[in-house]
XYZ file of C-alpha atoms in Angstrom:
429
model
C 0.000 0.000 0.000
C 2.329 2.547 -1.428
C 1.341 6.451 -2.378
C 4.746 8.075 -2.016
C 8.214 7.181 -3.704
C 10.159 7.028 -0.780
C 14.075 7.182 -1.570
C 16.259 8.637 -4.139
C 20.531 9.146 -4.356
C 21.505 12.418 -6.094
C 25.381 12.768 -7.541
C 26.817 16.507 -6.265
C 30.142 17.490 -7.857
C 31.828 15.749 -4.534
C 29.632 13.526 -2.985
C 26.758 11.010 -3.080
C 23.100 11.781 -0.457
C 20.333 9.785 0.129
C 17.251 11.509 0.864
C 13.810 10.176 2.308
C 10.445 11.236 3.027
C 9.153 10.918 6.255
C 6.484 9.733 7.155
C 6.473 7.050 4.013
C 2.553 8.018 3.059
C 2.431 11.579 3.612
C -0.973 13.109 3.526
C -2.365 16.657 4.187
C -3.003 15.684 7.804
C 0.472 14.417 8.367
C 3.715 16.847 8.981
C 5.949 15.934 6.298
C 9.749 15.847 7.265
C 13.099 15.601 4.274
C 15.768 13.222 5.903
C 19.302 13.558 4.141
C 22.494 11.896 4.737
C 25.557 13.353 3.002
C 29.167 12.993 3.239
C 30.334 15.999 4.033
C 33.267 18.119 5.851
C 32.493 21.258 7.796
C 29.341 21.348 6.080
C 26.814 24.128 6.530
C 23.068 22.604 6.494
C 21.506 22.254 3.535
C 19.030 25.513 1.980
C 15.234 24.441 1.425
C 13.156 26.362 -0.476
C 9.523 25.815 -1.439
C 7.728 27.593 -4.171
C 3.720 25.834 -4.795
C 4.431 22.144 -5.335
C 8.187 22.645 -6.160
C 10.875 22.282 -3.202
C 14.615 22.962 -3.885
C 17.087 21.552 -2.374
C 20.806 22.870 -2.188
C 23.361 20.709 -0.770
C 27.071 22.124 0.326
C 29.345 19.601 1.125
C 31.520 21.957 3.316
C 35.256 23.915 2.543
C 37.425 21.905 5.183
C 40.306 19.363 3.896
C 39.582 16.984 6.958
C 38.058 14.033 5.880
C 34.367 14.191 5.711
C 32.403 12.206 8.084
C 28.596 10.707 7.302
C 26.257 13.709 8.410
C 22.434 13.606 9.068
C 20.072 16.608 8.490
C 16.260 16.856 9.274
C 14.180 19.043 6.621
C 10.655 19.590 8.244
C 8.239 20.619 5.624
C 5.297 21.001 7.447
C 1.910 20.564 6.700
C 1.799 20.133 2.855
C -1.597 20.112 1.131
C -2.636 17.445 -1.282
C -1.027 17.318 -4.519
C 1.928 15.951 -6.807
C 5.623 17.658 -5.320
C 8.596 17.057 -6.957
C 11.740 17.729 -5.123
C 15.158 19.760 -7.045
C 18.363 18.606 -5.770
C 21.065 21.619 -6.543
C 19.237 23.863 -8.606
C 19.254 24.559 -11.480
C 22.037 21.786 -12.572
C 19.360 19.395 -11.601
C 21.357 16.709 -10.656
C 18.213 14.547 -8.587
C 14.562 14.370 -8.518
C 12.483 12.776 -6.327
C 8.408 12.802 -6.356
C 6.033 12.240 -3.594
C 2.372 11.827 -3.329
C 0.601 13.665 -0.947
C -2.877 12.555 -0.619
C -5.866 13.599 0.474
C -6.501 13.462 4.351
C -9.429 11.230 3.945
C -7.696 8.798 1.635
C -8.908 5.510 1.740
C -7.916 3.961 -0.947
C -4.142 2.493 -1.616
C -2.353 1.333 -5.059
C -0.462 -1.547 -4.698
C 0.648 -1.466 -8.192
C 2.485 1.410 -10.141
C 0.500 4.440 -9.688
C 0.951 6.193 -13.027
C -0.641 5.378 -16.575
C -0.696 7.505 -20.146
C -3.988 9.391 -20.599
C -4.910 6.927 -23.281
C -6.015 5.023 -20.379
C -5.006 1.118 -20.263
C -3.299 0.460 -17.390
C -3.763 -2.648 -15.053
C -3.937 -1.303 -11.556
C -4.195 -2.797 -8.275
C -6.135 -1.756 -5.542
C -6.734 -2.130 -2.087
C -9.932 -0.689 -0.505
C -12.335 -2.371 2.085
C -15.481 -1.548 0.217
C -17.236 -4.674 -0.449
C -18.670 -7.788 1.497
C -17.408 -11.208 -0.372
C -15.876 -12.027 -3.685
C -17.405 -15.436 -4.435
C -17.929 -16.120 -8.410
C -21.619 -15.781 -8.504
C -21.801 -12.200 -9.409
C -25.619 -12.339 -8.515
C -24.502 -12.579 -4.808
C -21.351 -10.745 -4.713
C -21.455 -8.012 -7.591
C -18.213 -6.748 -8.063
C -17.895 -2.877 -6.625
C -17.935 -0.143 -9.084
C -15.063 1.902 -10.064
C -14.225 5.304 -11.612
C -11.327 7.546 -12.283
C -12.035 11.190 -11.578
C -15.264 9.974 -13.060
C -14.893 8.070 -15.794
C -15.450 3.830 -15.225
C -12.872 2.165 -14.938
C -13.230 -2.230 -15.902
C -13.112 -4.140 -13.219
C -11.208 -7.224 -14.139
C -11.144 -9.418 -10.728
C -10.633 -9.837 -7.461
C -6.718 -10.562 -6.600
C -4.809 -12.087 -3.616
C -7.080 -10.867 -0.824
C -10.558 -9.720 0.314
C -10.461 -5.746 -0.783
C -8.198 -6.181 -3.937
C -9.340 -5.363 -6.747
C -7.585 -5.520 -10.432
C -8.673 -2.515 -12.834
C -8.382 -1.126 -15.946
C -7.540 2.782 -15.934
C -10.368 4.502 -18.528
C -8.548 7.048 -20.682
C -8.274 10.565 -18.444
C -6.849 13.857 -19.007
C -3.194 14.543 -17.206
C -2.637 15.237 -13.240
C -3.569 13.557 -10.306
C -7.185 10.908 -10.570
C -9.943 10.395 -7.686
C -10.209 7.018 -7.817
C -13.147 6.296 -5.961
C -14.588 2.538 -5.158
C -18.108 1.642 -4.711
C -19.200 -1.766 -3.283
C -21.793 -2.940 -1.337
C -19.907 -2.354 2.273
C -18.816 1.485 1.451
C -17.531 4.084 -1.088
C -13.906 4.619 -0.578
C -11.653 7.523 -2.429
C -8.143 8.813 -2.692
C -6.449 10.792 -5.057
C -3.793 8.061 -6.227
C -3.530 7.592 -9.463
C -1.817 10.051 -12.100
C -2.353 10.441 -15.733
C 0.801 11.338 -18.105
C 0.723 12.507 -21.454
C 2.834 10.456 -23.586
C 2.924 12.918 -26.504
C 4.621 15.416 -23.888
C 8.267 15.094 -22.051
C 8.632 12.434 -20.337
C 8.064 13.856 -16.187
C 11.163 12.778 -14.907
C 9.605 12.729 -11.144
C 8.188 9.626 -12.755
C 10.504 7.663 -14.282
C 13.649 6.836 -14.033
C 16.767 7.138 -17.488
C 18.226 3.901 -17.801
C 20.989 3.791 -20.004
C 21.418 0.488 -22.412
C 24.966 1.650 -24.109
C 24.903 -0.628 -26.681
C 22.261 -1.915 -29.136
C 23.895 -3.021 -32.159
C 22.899 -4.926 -34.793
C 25.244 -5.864 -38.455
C 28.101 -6.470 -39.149
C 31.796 -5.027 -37.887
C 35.887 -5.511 -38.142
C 37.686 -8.285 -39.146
C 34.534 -10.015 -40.223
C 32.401 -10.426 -37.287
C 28.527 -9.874 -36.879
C 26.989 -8.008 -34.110
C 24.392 -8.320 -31.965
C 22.387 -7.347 -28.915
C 20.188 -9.285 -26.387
C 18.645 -6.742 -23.664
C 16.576 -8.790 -20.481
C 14.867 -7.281 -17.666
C 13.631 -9.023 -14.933
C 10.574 -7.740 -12.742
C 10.909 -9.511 -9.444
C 7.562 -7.456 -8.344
C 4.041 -9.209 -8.559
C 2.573 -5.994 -10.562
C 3.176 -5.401 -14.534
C 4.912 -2.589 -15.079
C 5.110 -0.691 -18.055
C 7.964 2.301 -19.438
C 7.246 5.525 -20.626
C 6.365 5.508 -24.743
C 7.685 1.488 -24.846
C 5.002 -0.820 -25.901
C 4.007 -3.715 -23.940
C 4.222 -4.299 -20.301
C 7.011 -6.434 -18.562
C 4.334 -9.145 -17.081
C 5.239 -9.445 -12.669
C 7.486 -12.060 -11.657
C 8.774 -12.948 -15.290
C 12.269 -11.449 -17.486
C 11.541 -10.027 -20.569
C 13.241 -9.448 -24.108
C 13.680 -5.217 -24.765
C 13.117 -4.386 -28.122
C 14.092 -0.999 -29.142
C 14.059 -1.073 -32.920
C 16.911 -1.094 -35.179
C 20.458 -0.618 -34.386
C 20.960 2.519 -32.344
C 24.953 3.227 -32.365
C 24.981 5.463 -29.350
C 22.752 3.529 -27.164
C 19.544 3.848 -25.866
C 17.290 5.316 -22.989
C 14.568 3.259 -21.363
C 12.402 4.841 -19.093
C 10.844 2.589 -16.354
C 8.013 4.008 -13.527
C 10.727 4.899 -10.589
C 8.251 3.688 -7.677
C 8.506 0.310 -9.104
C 12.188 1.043 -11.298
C 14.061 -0.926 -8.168
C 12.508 -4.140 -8.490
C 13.863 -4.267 -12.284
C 17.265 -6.006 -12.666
C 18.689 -5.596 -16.579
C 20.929 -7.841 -18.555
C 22.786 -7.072 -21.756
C 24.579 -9.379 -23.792
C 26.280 -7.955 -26.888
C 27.521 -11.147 -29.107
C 29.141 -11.802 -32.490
C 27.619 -14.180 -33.822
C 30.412 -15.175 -36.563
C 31.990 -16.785 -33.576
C 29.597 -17.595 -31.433
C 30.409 -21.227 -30.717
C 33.735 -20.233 -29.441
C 32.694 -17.074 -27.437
C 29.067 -16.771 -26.051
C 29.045 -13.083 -25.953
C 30.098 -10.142 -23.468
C 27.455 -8.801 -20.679
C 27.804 -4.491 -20.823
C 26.383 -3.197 -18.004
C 23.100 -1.659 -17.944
C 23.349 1.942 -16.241
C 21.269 3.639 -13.675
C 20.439 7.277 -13.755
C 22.127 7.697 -10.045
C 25.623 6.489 -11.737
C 25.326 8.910 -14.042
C 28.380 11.575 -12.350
C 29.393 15.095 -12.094
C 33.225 14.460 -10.675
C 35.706 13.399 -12.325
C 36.006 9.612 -13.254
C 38.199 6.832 -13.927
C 38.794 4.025 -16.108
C 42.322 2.123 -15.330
C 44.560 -0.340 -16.883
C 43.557 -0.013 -20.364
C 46.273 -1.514 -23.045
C 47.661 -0.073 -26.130
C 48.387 -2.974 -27.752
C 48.368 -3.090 -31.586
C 46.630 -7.074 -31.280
C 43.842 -5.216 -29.613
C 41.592 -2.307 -30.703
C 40.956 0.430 -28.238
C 37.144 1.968 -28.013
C 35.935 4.841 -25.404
C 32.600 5.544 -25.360
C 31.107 8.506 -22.845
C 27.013 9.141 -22.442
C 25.453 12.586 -21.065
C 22.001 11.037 -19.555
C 20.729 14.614 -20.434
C 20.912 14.010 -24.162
C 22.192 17.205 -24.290
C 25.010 18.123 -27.191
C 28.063 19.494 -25.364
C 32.048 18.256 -24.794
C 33.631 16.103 -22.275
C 37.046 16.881 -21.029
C 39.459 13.509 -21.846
C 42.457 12.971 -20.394
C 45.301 9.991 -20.524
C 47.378 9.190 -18.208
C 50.180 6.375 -17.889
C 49.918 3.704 -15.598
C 53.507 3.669 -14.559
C 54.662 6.617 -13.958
C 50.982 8.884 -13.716
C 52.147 11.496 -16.381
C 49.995 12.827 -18.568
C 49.884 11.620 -22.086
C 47.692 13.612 -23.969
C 43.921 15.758 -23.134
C 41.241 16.581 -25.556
C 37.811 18.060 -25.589
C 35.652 15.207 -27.177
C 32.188 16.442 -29.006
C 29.264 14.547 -27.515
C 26.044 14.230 -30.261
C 22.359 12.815 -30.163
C 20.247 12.007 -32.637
C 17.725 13.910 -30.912
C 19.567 16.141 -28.345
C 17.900 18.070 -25.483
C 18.539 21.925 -24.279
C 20.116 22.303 -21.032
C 17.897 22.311 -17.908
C 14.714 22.170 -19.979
C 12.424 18.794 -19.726
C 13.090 16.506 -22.867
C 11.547 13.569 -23.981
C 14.929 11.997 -26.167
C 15.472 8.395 -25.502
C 18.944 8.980 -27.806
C 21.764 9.613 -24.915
C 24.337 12.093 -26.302
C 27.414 10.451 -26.819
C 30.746 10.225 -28.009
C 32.776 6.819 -29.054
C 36.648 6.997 -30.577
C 38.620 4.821 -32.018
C 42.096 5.488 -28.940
C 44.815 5.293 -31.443
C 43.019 7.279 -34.214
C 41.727 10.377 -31.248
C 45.249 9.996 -29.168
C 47.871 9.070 -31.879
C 50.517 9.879 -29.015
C 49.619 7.133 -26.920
C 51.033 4.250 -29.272
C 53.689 2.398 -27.672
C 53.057 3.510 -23.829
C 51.924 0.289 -22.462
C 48.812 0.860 -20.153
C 46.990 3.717 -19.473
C 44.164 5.326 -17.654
C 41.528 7.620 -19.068
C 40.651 10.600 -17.036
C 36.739 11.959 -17.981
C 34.757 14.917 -16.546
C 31.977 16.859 -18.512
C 33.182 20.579 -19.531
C 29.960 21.905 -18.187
C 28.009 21.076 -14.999
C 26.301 17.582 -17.051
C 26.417 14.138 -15.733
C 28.470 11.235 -17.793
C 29.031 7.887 -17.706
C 31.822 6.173 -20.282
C 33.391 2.831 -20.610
C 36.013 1.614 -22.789
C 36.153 -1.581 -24.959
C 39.351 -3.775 -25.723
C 38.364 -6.235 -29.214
C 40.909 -8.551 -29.698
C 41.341 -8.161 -33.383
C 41.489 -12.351 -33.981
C 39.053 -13.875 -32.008
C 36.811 -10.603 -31.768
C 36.541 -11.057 -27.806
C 35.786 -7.934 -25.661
C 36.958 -6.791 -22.267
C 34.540 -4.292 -20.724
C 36.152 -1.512 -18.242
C 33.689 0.515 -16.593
C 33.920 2.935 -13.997
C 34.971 1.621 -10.625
């Protein structure tokens, strides 16, 4: 019985926070308390500001060079009436969201299922509300209660699990925040619980949650070999759950094949519900399948939009070896066009090699700090030798990567053994 999402991590230029919402299901009758826990040094408390259903949050990590300790900082909020709030870590670099339900003080009615749906209607939600006497077959004896979505019917599909679950269909409703209101034979029962989104519009990102898939590649590459790409996702919840614009639902309790079209060479953005986002695990297996009966494929990991990262980043031991080919690839979750500051070090002796400014491009970029609906991540991928022709012959080396503005990146780099076409994955550690 969920109407708030409870926990999110947001990525400052130094340091990680976690921030909750206390009490879990706020409500208009309920004060309504921020929790964060930062790493910080010297810090001075974080600023809150509130303006209508908008609260900003700005988070200092402190001046001091001692080392930073795990601080703890109560936010109270007060009495917040009902309505959808969305809160802005570090504005106006947006670097979190979070979203919490506050519902009305009378609420008596819980989703136990995702709580959001396209206006187009369609959605299979669960609900829990004591409103009705039995749920034996004969609908004679027990009609089944009557449902409606700031007043349109909603289809009743069946009784689930336990007495006072019920399975619905949302009816097509405009966007915001629905009355759902249940009618049986015991009592009528209401909450504002349910919210509408408008596909054709951005995506709201106090929704869902950007999940990057960096590779989805399909045709054939060097050397002779044949690419391609095998996304899962596994929801471990009970309760379908279905991504913004993607058709199809991922059924509960089953993994699922991703299909995202044809090849997309910089990767691609998947945008699942974030109140049920945790409970999906992701798999990607890139393969050639020229060779695939002497090499089953390489997993690439599937990133979250909390690893996403401000600071500079890392990614070590990385060989310049002419039997091997070298490939750096760097995502701004934003989709927005801008550079990313590259810089190569040597392993052995930690002198600097060579430093670049490295476009990044999208198919469909995004403007900075404006709402965007792109699923294509802009990105940048280089060949090492061909970018950083002064790097041949120094053994192992380390790539350096921050963005040249205040964006979030992720990269990885790729090592293809030019014979047998086998990839080692390095990734951020």
């Amino acid at each position: 019985m969920r109407a708030a999402i409870l926990t999110f991590l947001v990525s400052t230029s130094l340091f990680a926070a976690t921030i909750e919402v206390q009490p879990a299901v706020p409500t208009s009758a309920t004060e309504v308390v921020l929790r964060i826990q930062e790493w910080v040094s010297c810090p001075p408390p974080p600023k809150v500001t509130r303006l209508g259903t908008t609260i900003s949050v700005v988070i200092d990590p402190g001046p001091c060079l001692s080392p930073p300790v795990l601080g703890s900082f109560l936010l109270p909020l007060g009495l917040l009436e009902p309505g959808d709030y969305e809160v802005i870590v570090n504005p106006p670099e947006r670097t979190g969201y979070a979203m919490f339900f506050v519902s009305d003080a009378d609420s008596s009615v819980f989703i136990q299922s995702p709580s959001i749906g396209p206006t187009s209607g369609g959605t299979e939600v669960t609900l829990f509300a004591d409103a009705v006497n039995c749920f034996g077959p004969d609908r004679a004896i027990c009609p089944l209660p009557t449902v409606t979505f700031n007043g349109a019917a909603a289809t009743v599909i069946e009784a689930k699990f336990t007495a006072g679950t019920l399975a619905v269909i949302a009816p097509p409703n405009a966007k915001g925040i629905a009355d759902v209101v249940i009618s049986g034979t015991r009592a009528t029962r209401h909450g504002r619980v349910f919210r509408y989104y408008d596909p054709a519009e951005t995506p709201p990102l106090s929704m869902f949650e950007r999940v990057l898939v960096p590779v989805y590649a399909f045709g054939p590459g060097a050397f002779g070999s044949n690419w391609t790409t095998e996304v899962t996702v596994l929801n471990s919840s009970f309760y379908d759950i279905e991504a913004y614009r993607r058709s199809g639902r991922v059924k509960g309790r089953s993994t699922t094949t991703l299909d995202f079209g044809a090849s997309r060479s910089g990767g691609v953005l998947y945008f699942p519900p974030r109140d049920f986002s945790s409970q999906m695990q992701f798999g990607s297996l890139v393969r050639d399948t020229s060779r695939q009966a002497e090499d089953w494929g390489t997993e690439v990991p599937v990133v979250r939009e909390s690893q996403f990262r401000k600071a500079i980043f890392s990614l070590l031991n990385i060989p310049v070896d002419t039997r091997f080919r070298q490939t750096l690839r760097v995502y701004d979750v934003d989709s927005v066009e801008e550079f990313a500051r590259v810089s190569i070090y040597s392993m052995s002796t930690s002198s600097l090699i060579a430093e670049k400014s490295i476009p990044l491009r999208s198919a469909n970029p995004c403007k900075r700090f404006q709402p965007c609906a792109s699923d294509e991540p802009a990105t940048a991928m280089i060949d090492l030798l061909t970018t950083f022709p002064e790097v041949a012959g120094a053994g192992r080396i380390r790539f350096d990567i921050v963005a040249d503005s205040t964006s979030r990146l992720w990269a990885f780099a790729t090592v293809t053994n030019n014979q047998t076409q086998h990839v080692t994955v390095i990734t951020p550690q």
